[in-house]
Amino acid sequence: MKTNLPLDADRLWTDVMALADITDPAKPYTRRSFTALFLEGRAWLAQRFAEAGLATRLDAAGNLIGRIEGNDPALGVIAIGSHSDTVPSGGRFDGIAGVATGLEIVRALRDSGTRLDHTIEIVDFLAEEPSEYGLSCVGSRGMTGSLDETMLALTEPSGETLRDALRRVGGDPDRLDRARRDDIRAFLELHIEQGIVLESRFLDVGVVTSIVGIRRLEIVFQGEADHAGTTPMNLRHDALVAAADTVIAVRRLAEQLAAEGPDYFVATVGILAVDPSASNIVPGRCRLVIDARTTNPALTARFVDAIDRDSAAHAAAARVARASFKTLSDGPPVACDPKLREALQQGARDLGLGQMDLPSGAGHDAAFMSRICPSAMVFVPCLKGKSHAPEEWADRDAIAAGAAVIYQAVKELDRSLPRSR
Ligand code: HGY
Ligand code: MN
Ligand code: MN
């Protein structure tokens, strides 16, 4: 691991740990998007941005953006960012390390007396994790013109719409056109790998080749709540039985598609809500959400068709209705930009860091940013590949090394990006 990096590893680490401390104390580490805790984290970040000399604003899509003008504003923006929201009982590094990296790079440029020709922006994207409204990457969808009325009408369990929630956290759902950008020339994101490859190969950084496509489906089974003690088995309309059979079908089909190769395929049922959820009531209603990911959209189509067919059959067998079968979100797989990847690879070489190319099985804001500008990512190792859990861990020096690679690439891109549009 290198020590003479062109930025301050301790300052970067201090930011990551300070943001991590803004969590639900009963469920470390939880800072769910749109909550008071999230807004507390946002306020902390905005303060750090201002102290670093960044002009700070919220855009209409609810993204927190810090900006330092370049020597030649006509050249456009080089952006660095990630997200500060977490999954429930998540980790301290997923997203946060990427936002803190942007902040540290701005400070390191200032400390070295370097003013770029391009304007630089640091972005904390709103709600990268799947929110209570059922949608992920809300802010990066908004910045790229991918946040539509159907999505804004999604609601969380108590009924608030995403539209109202966006307004509540400072966005403007009626003026999302103002969030759309055409002046960003490059977007870079640091993220923990959330996998075991870099650690197992004792490598310092991963330069991401592609980001997996993600489809999220919601299925609701509607049966009849009944007395668990007096309702004969042949008269039941048990919604959970249809849901349970569907969960098994998801697992079996995903294992089959993954085994076919060569494409990557995984599917998960991470949400299973039983209603009324009491030990002595036959479940009347069951809602499940499926998260399916692949590098090959043709496999998604096969998976969805099969689960559509199977879940209807399981509903009929359990004598319940399949009340809804809908797509909550559907993002295609994305290739990272070759020129930006080369700048990152060169940065790692210049710093004497061990590196490899590798794909991302996790979704990221960079996948949406690639719709409006060249985008690329650097992964840093995390302990045992663990993520989306409190045990998530990344070493101080590992994060600093990844940040230094982006720092090097930003300076290179400032020189080499096309100057005419
Ligand atoms: O779910 C994901 O892949 C990311 O961590 N939001
Ligand atoms: Mn995550
Ligand atoms: Mn993340």
mmCIF file with all atom_site columns, C-alpha atoms in Angstrom, residues 166-322:
data_model
loop_
_atom_site.group_PDB
_atom_site.id
_atom_site.type_symbol
_atom_site.label_atom_id
_atom_site.label_alt_id
_atom_site.label_comp_id
_atom_site.label_asym_id
_atom_site.label_entity_id
_atom_site.label_seq_id
_atom_site.pdbx_PDB_ins_code
_atom_site.Cartn_x
_atom_site.Cartn_y
_atom_site.Cartn_z
_atom_site.occupancy
_atom_site.B_iso_or_equiv
_atom_site.pdbx_formal_charge
_atom_site.auth_seq_id
_atom_site.auth_comp_id
_atom_site.auth_asym_id
_atom_site.auth_atom_id
_atom_site.pdbx_PDB_model_num
ATOM 1   C CA . LEU A 1 166 ? -38.756 15.006  -3.246  1.00 0.00 ? 166 LEU A CA 1
ATOM 2   C CA . ARG A 1 167 ? -40.278 18.402  -2.529  1.00 0.00 ? 167 ARG A CA 1
ATOM 3   C CA . ARG A 1 168 ? -39.920 17.798  1.218   1.00 0.00 ? 168 ARG A CA 1
ATOM 4   C CA . VAL A 1 169 ? -36.161 17.284  0.943   1.00 0.00 ? 169 VAL A CA 1
ATOM 5   C CA . GLY A 1 170 ? -35.636 20.401  -1.154  1.00 0.00 ? 170 GLY A CA 1
ATOM 6   C CA . GLY A 1 171 ? -36.137 19.189  -4.723  1.00 0.00 ? 171 GLY A CA 1
ATOM 7   C CA . ASP A 1 172 ? -38.662 20.555  -7.227  1.00 0.00 ? 172 ASP A CA 1
ATOM 8   C CA . PRO A 1 173 ? -40.585 17.743  -8.953  1.00 0.00 ? 173 PRO A CA 1
ATOM 9   C CA . ASP A 1 174 ? -42.382 20.287  -11.136 1.00 0.00 ? 174 ASP A CA 1
ATOM 10  C CA . ARG A 1 175 ? -39.089 21.556  -12.580 1.00 0.00 ? 175 ARG A CA 1
ATOM 11  C CA . LEU A 1 176 ? -37.071 18.394  -13.118 1.00 0.00 ? 176 LEU A CA 1
ATOM 12  C CA . ASP A 1 177 ? -36.078 19.838  -16.496 1.00 0.00 ? 177 ASP A CA 1
ATOM 13  C CA . ARG A 1 178 ? -33.776 22.126  -14.484 1.00 0.00 ? 178 ARG A CA 1
ATOM 14  C CA . ALA A 1 179 ? -31.943 19.115  -13.027 1.00 0.00 ? 179 ALA A CA 1
ATOM 15  C CA . ARG A 1 180 ? -31.076 17.674  -16.426 1.00 0.00 ? 180 ARG A CA 1
ATOM 16  C CA . ARG A 1 181 ? -27.451 18.294  -17.357 1.00 0.00 ? 181 ARG A CA 1
ATOM 17  C CA . ASP A 1 182 ? -25.647 18.556  -20.707 1.00 0.00 ? 182 ASP A CA 1
ATOM 18  C CA . ASP A 1 183 ? -22.484 20.259  -19.439 1.00 0.00 ? 183 ASP A CA 1
ATOM 19  C CA . ILE A 1 184 ? -20.818 17.347  -17.634 1.00 0.00 ? 184 ILE A CA 1
ATOM 20  C CA . ARG A 1 185 ? -17.848 16.031  -19.624 1.00 0.00 ? 185 ARG A CA 1
ATOM 21  C CA . ALA A 1 186 ? -16.847 13.175  -17.302 1.00 0.00 ? 186 ALA A CA 1
ATOM 22  C CA . PHE A 1 187 ? -18.227 11.477  -14.185 1.00 0.00 ? 187 PHE A CA 1
ATOM 23  C CA . LEU A 1 188 ? -16.082 9.401   -11.799 1.00 0.00 ? 188 LEU A CA 1
ATOM 24  C CA . GLU A 1 189 ? -17.200 7.423   -8.743  1.00 0.00 ? 189 GLU A CA 1
ATOM 25  C CA . LEU A 1 190 ? -15.238 5.637   -6.033  1.00 0.00 ? 190 LEU A CA 1
ATOM 26  C CA . HIS A 1 191 ? -17.059 2.774   -4.341  1.00 0.00 ? 191 HIS A CA 1
ATOM 27  C CA . ILE A 1 192 ? -16.204 -0.198  -2.161  1.00 0.00 ? 192 ILE A CA 1
ATOM 28  C CA . GLU A 1 193 ? -16.228 -3.351  -4.292  1.00 0.00 ? 193 GLU A CA 1
ATOM 29  C CA . GLN A 1 194 ? -18.939 -5.043  -2.238  1.00 0.00 ? 194 GLN A CA 1
ATOM 30  C CA . GLY A 1 195 ? -17.320 -8.292  -3.367  1.00 0.00 ? 195 GLY A CA 1
ATOM 31  C CA . ILE A 1 196 ? -14.290 -10.398 -2.465  1.00 0.00 ? 196 ILE A CA 1
ATOM 32  C CA . VAL A 1 197 ? -12.144 -10.252 -5.634  1.00 0.00 ? 197 VAL A CA 1
ATOM 33  C CA . LEU A 1 198 ? -9.742  -7.376  -4.848  1.00 0.00 ? 198 LEU A CA 1
ATOM 34  C CA . GLU A 1 199 ? -9.138  -8.512  -1.270  1.00 0.00 ? 199 GLU A CA 1
ATOM 35  C CA . SER A 1 200 ? -8.555  -12.128 -2.316  1.00 0.00 ? 200 SER A CA 1
ATOM 36  C CA . ARG A 1 201 ? -6.006  -11.032 -4.935  1.00 0.00 ? 201 ARG A CA 1
ATOM 37  C CA . PHE A 1 202 ? -4.342  -8.465  -2.629  1.00 0.00 ? 202 PHE A CA 1
ATOM 38  C CA . LEU A 1 203 ? -4.996  -5.691  -5.158  1.00 0.00 ? 203 LEU A CA 1
ATOM 39  C CA . ASP A 1 204 ? -5.371  -2.005  -4.317  1.00 0.00 ? 204 ASP A CA 1
ATOM 40  C CA . VAL A 1 205 ? -8.003  -0.914  -6.849  1.00 0.00 ? 205 VAL A CA 1
ATOM 41  C CA . GLY A 1 206 ? -10.448 -2.234  -9.431  1.00 0.00 ? 206 GLY A CA 1
ATOM 42  C CA . VAL A 1 207 ? -11.250 -0.293  -12.589 1.00 0.00 ? 207 VAL A CA 1
ATOM 43  C CA . VAL A 1 208 ? -14.881 -1.140  -13.345 1.00 0.00 ? 208 VAL A CA 1
ATOM 44  C CA . THR A 1 209 ? -15.629 -2.461  -16.846 1.00 0.00 ? 209 THR A CA 1
ATOM 45  C CA . SER A 1 210 ? -19.428 -2.617  -16.671 1.00 0.00 ? 210 SER A CA 1
ATOM 46  C CA . ILE A 1 211 ? -22.337 -2.152  -14.278 1.00 0.00 ? 211 ILE A CA 1
ATOM 47  C CA . VAL A 1 212 ? -25.012 -4.816  -14.069 1.00 0.00 ? 212 VAL A CA 1
ATOM 48  C CA . GLY A 1 213 ? -28.552 -4.189  -15.300 1.00 0.00 ? 213 GLY A CA 1
ATOM 49  C CA . ILE A 1 214 ? -31.222 -4.333  -12.569 1.00 0.00 ? 214 ILE A CA 1
ATOM 50  C CA . ARG A 1 215 ? -34.941 -5.140  -12.907 1.00 0.00 ? 215 ARG A CA 1
ATOM 51  C CA . ARG A 1 216 ? -37.189 -4.867  -9.834  1.00 0.00 ? 216 ARG A CA 1
ATOM 52  C CA . LEU A 1 217 ? -40.624 -6.540  -9.901  1.00 0.00 ? 217 LEU A CA 1
ATOM 53  C CA . GLU A 1 218 ? -43.443 -6.267  -7.359  1.00 0.00 ? 218 GLU A CA 1
ATOM 54  C CA . ILE A 1 219 ? -46.033 -9.062  -7.004  1.00 0.00 ? 219 ILE A CA 1
ATOM 55  C CA . VAL A 1 220 ? -49.089 -8.873  -4.713  1.00 0.00 ? 220 VAL A CA 1
ATOM 56  C CA . PHE A 1 221 ? -51.135 -11.972 -3.854  1.00 0.00 ? 221 PHE A CA 1
ATOM 57  C CA . GLN A 1 222 ? -54.631 -11.380 -2.484  1.00 0.00 ? 222 GLN A CA 1
ATOM 58  C CA . GLY A 1 223 ? -56.289 -14.234 -0.597  1.00 0.00 ? 223 GLY A CA 1
ATOM 59  C CA . GLU A 1 224 ? -58.617 -14.172 2.436   1.00 0.00 ? 224 GLU A CA 1
ATOM 60  C CA . ALA A 1 225 ? -57.637 -13.652 6.040   1.00 0.00 ? 225 ALA A CA 1
ATOM 61  C CA . ASP A 1 226 ? -59.221 -16.421 8.108   1.00 0.00 ? 226 ASP A CA 1
ATOM 62  C CA . HIS A 1 227 ? -59.093 -17.998 11.541  1.00 0.00 ? 227 HIS A CA 1
ATOM 63  C CA . ALA A 1 228 ? -55.995 -20.224 11.742  1.00 0.00 ? 228 ALA A CA 1
ATOM 64  C CA . GLY A 1 229 ? -57.745 -22.661 14.052  1.00 0.00 ? 229 GLY A CA 1
ATOM 65  C CA . THR A 1 230 ? -61.178 -23.098 12.556  1.00 0.00 ? 230 THR A CA 1
ATOM 66  C CA . THR A 1 231 ? -60.579 -22.851 8.812   1.00 0.00 ? 231 THR A CA 1
ATOM 67  C CA . PRO A 1 232 ? -60.177 -26.307 7.239   1.00 0.00 ? 232 PRO A CA 1
ATOM 68  C CA . MET A 1 233 ? -57.110 -26.675 4.991   1.00 0.00 ? 233 MET A CA 1
ATOM 69  C CA . ASN A 1 234 ? -59.222 -27.235 1.858   1.00 0.00 ? 234 ASN A CA 1
ATOM 70  C CA . LEU A 1 235 ? -61.125 -23.963 2.394   1.00 0.00 ? 235 LEU A CA 1
ATOM 71  C CA . ARG A 1 236 ? -58.162 -21.651 2.827   1.00 0.00 ? 236 ARG A CA 1
ATOM 72  C CA . HIS A 1 237 ? -57.060 -18.828 0.525   1.00 0.00 ? 237 HIS A CA 1
ATOM 73  C CA . ASP A 1 238 ? -53.580 -18.374 1.941   1.00 0.00 ? 238 ASP A CA 1
ATOM 74  C CA . ALA A 1 239 ? -51.664 -15.605 0.134   1.00 0.00 ? 239 ALA A CA 1
ATOM 75  C CA . LEU A 1 240 ? -48.348 -16.549 1.780   1.00 0.00 ? 240 LEU A CA 1
ATOM 76  C CA . VAL A 1 241 ? -48.413 -20.030 0.272   1.00 0.00 ? 241 VAL A CA 1
ATOM 77  C CA . ALA A 1 242 ? -48.500 -18.565 -3.259  1.00 0.00 ? 242 ALA A CA 1
ATOM 78  C CA . ALA A 1 243 ? -45.740 -16.104 -2.327  1.00 0.00 ? 243 ALA A CA 1
ATOM 79  C CA . ALA A 1 244 ? -43.553 -18.799 -0.771  1.00 0.00 ? 244 ALA A CA 1
ATOM 80  C CA . ASP A 1 245 ? -43.832 -20.984 -3.880  1.00 0.00 ? 245 ASP A CA 1
ATOM 81  C CA . THR A 1 246 ? -42.899 -17.952 -5.977  1.00 0.00 ? 246 THR A CA 1
ATOM 82  C CA . VAL A 1 247 ? -39.814 -17.243 -3.824  1.00 0.00 ? 247 VAL A CA 1
ATOM 83  C CA . ILE A 1 248 ? -38.624 -20.810 -4.444  1.00 0.00 ? 248 ILE A CA 1
ATOM 84  C CA . ALA A 1 249 ? -39.333 -20.429 -8.189  1.00 0.00 ? 249 ALA A CA 1
ATOM 85  C CA . VAL A 1 250 ? -37.207 -17.232 -8.258  1.00 0.00 ? 250 VAL A CA 1
ATOM 86  C CA . ARG A 1 251 ? -34.311 -19.035 -6.583  1.00 0.00 ? 251 ARG A CA 1
ATOM 87  C CA . ARG A 1 252 ? -34.499 -22.121 -8.829  1.00 0.00 ? 252 ARG A CA 1
ATOM 88  C CA . LEU A 1 253 ? -34.770 -20.084 -12.056 1.00 0.00 ? 253 LEU A CA 1
ATOM 89  C CA . ALA A 1 254 ? -31.936 -17.756 -11.098 1.00 0.00 ? 254 ALA A CA 1
ATOM 90  C CA . GLU A 1 255 ? -29.674 -20.732 -10.302 1.00 0.00 ? 255 GLU A CA 1
ATOM 91  C CA . GLN A 1 256 ? -30.568 -22.240 -13.687 1.00 0.00 ? 256 GLN A CA 1
ATOM 92  C CA . LEU A 1 257 ? -29.874 -19.020 -15.644 1.00 0.00 ? 257 LEU A CA 1
ATOM 93  C CA . ALA A 1 258 ? -26.628 -18.411 -13.750 1.00 0.00 ? 258 ALA A CA 1
ATOM 94  C CA . ALA A 1 259 ? -25.470 -21.982 -14.442 1.00 0.00 ? 259 ALA A CA 1
ATOM 95  C CA . GLU A 1 260 ? -26.096 -21.589 -18.184 1.00 0.00 ? 260 GLU A CA 1
ATOM 96  C CA . GLY A 1 261 ? -23.277 -19.006 -18.442 1.00 0.00 ? 261 GLY A CA 1
ATOM 97  C CA . PRO A 1 262 ? -21.404 -17.048 -19.685 1.00 0.00 ? 262 PRO A CA 1
ATOM 98  C CA . ASP A 1 263 ? -23.579 -14.129 -18.586 1.00 0.00 ? 263 ASP A CA 1
ATOM 99  C CA . TYR A 1 264 ? -23.931 -13.048 -14.964 1.00 0.00 ? 264 TYR A CA 1
ATOM 100 C CA . PHE A 1 265 ? -27.376 -13.594 -13.435 1.00 0.00 ? 265 PHE A CA 1
ATOM 101 C CA . VAL A 1 266 ? -28.645 -13.276 -9.857  1.00 0.00 ? 266 VAL A CA 1
ATOM 102 C CA . ALA A 1 267 ? -32.133 -12.749 -8.396  1.00 0.00 ? 267 ALA A CA 1
ATOM 103 C CA . THR A 1 268 ? -33.258 -12.042 -4.855  1.00 0.00 ? 268 THR A CA 1
ATOM 104 C CA . VAL A 1 269 ? -36.541 -11.661 -2.977  1.00 0.00 ? 269 VAL A CA 1
ATOM 105 C CA . GLY A 1 270 ? -35.515 -9.181  -0.295  1.00 0.00 ? 270 GLY A CA 1
ATOM 106 C CA . ILE A 1 271 ? -38.976 -7.899  0.617   1.00 0.00 ? 271 ILE A CA 1
ATOM 107 C CA . LEU A 1 272 ? -41.828 -10.225 1.697   1.00 0.00 ? 272 LEU A CA 1
ATOM 108 C CA . ALA A 1 273 ? -44.637 -8.404  3.489   1.00 0.00 ? 273 ALA A CA 1
ATOM 109 C CA . VAL A 1 274 ? -47.363 -10.577 5.031   1.00 0.00 ? 274 VAL A CA 1
ATOM 110 C CA . ASP A 1 275 ? -50.692 -9.017  6.000   1.00 0.00 ? 275 ASP A CA 1
ATOM 111 C CA . PRO A 1 276 ? -52.057 -9.117  8.684   1.00 0.00 ? 276 PRO A CA 1
ATOM 112 C CA . SER A 1 277 ? -48.975 -11.083 9.889   1.00 0.00 ? 277 SER A CA 1
ATOM 113 C CA . ALA A 1 278 ? -50.303 -12.749 13.038  1.00 0.00 ? 278 ALA A CA 1
ATOM 114 C CA . SER A 1 279 ? -49.645 -16.321 14.165  1.00 0.00 ? 279 SER A CA 1
ATOM 115 C CA . ASN A 1 280 ? -53.335 -17.194 14.339  1.00 0.00 ? 280 ASN A CA 1
ATOM 116 C CA . ILE A 1 281 ? -54.539 -15.608 11.071  1.00 0.00 ? 281 ILE A CA 1
ATOM 117 C CA . VAL A 1 282 ? -54.340 -17.222 7.632   1.00 0.00 ? 282 VAL A CA 1
ATOM 118 C CA . PRO A 1 283 ? -52.400 -14.578 5.598   1.00 0.00 ? 283 PRO A CA 1
ATOM 119 C CA . GLY A 1 284 ? -54.844 -12.573 3.508   1.00 0.00 ? 284 GLY A CA 1
ATOM 120 C CA . ARG A 1 285 ? -52.324 -10.545 1.504   1.00 0.00 ? 285 ARG A CA 1
ATOM 121 C CA . CYS A 1 286 ? -48.676 -10.894 0.587   1.00 0.00 ? 286 CYS A CA 1
ATOM 122 C CA . ARG A 1 287 ? -46.407 -8.426  -1.249  1.00 0.00 ? 287 ARG A CA 1
ATOM 123 C CA . LEU A 1 288 ? -42.979 -9.430  -2.534  1.00 0.00 ? 288 LEU A CA 1
ATOM 124 C CA . VAL A 1 289 ? -40.289 -7.539  -4.453  1.00 0.00 ? 289 VAL A CA 1
ATOM 125 C CA . ILE A 1 290 ? -37.841 -9.342  -6.752  1.00 0.00 ? 290 ILE A CA 1
ATOM 126 C CA . ASP A 1 291 ? -34.428 -7.857  -7.613  1.00 0.00 ? 291 ASP A CA 1
ATOM 127 C CA . ALA A 1 292 ? -32.996 -9.480  -10.776 1.00 0.00 ? 292 ALA A CA 1
ATOM 128 C CA . ARG A 1 293 ? -29.556 -8.562  -12.175 1.00 0.00 ? 293 ARG A CA 1
ATOM 129 C CA . THR A 1 294 ? -27.707 -9.566  -15.299 1.00 0.00 ? 294 THR A CA 1
ATOM 130 C CA . THR A 1 295 ? -25.162 -8.512  -17.891 1.00 0.00 ? 295 THR A CA 1
ATOM 131 C CA . ASN A 1 296 ? -27.518 -9.817  -20.629 1.00 0.00 ? 296 ASN A CA 1
ATOM 132 C CA . PRO A 1 297 ? -31.012 -8.210  -20.983 1.00 0.00 ? 297 PRO A CA 1
ATOM 133 C CA . ALA A 1 298 ? -32.248 -11.288 -22.909 1.00 0.00 ? 298 ALA A CA 1
ATOM 134 C CA . LEU A 1 299 ? -31.963 -13.268 -19.670 1.00 0.00 ? 299 LEU A CA 1
ATOM 135 C CA . THR A 1 300 ? -34.077 -10.674 -17.869 1.00 0.00 ? 300 THR A CA 1
ATOM 136 C CA . ALA A 1 301 ? -36.841 -11.163 -20.452 1.00 0.00 ? 301 ALA A CA 1
ATOM 137 C CA . ARG A 1 302 ? -36.728 -14.958 -20.006 1.00 0.00 ? 302 ARG A CA 1
ATOM 138 C CA . PHE A 1 303 ? -36.746 -14.593 -16.219 1.00 0.00 ? 303 PHE A CA 1
ATOM 139 C CA . VAL A 1 304 ? -39.695 -12.186 -16.130 1.00 0.00 ? 304 VAL A CA 1
ATOM 140 C CA . ASP A 1 305 ? -41.772 -14.313 -18.531 1.00 0.00 ? 305 ASP A CA 1
ATOM 141 C CA . ALA A 1 306 ? -41.134 -17.427 -16.433 1.00 0.00 ? 306 ALA A CA 1
ATOM 142 C CA . ILE A 1 307 ? -41.923 -15.729 -13.108 1.00 0.00 ? 307 ILE A CA 1
ATOM 143 C CA . ASP A 1 308 ? -45.045 -14.186 -14.618 1.00 0.00 ? 308 ASP A CA 1
ATOM 144 C CA . ARG A 1 309 ? -46.228 -17.660 -15.636 1.00 0.00 ? 309 ARG A CA 1
ATOM 145 C CA . ASP A 1 310 ? -45.124 -19.407 -12.393 1.00 0.00 ? 310 ASP A CA 1
ATOM 146 C CA . SER A 1 311 ? -46.546 -16.809 -9.996  1.00 0.00 ? 311 SER A CA 1
ATOM 147 C CA . ALA A 1 312 ? -49.936 -16.981 -11.767 1.00 0.00 ? 312 ALA A CA 1
ATOM 148 C CA . ALA A 1 313 ? -49.882 -20.761 -11.424 1.00 0.00 ? 313 ALA A CA 1
ATOM 149 C CA . HIS A 1 314 ? -48.939 -20.583 -7.735  1.00 0.00 ? 314 HIS A CA 1
ATOM 150 C CA . ALA A 1 315 ? -51.792 -18.128 -7.129  1.00 0.00 ? 315 ALA A CA 1
ATOM 151 C CA . ALA A 1 316 ? -54.287 -20.488 -8.781  1.00 0.00 ? 316 ALA A CA 1
ATOM 152 C CA . ALA A 1 317 ? -52.960 -23.470 -6.824  1.00 0.00 ? 317 ALA A CA 1
ATOM 153 C CA . ALA A 1 318 ? -53.367 -21.559 -3.542  1.00 0.00 ? 318 ALA A CA 1
ATOM 154 C CA . ARG A 1 319 ? -56.840 -20.351 -4.586  1.00 0.00 ? 319 ARG A CA 1
ATOM 155 C CA . VAL A 1 320 ? -55.781 -16.709 -4.302  1.00 0.00 ? 320 VAL A CA 1
ATOM 156 C CA . ALA A 1 321 ? -55.686 -13.836 -6.794  1.00 0.00 ? 321 ALA A CA 1
ATOM 157 C CA . ARG A 1 322 ? -52.472 -12.384 -8.143  1.00 0.00 ? 322 ARG A CA 1
#
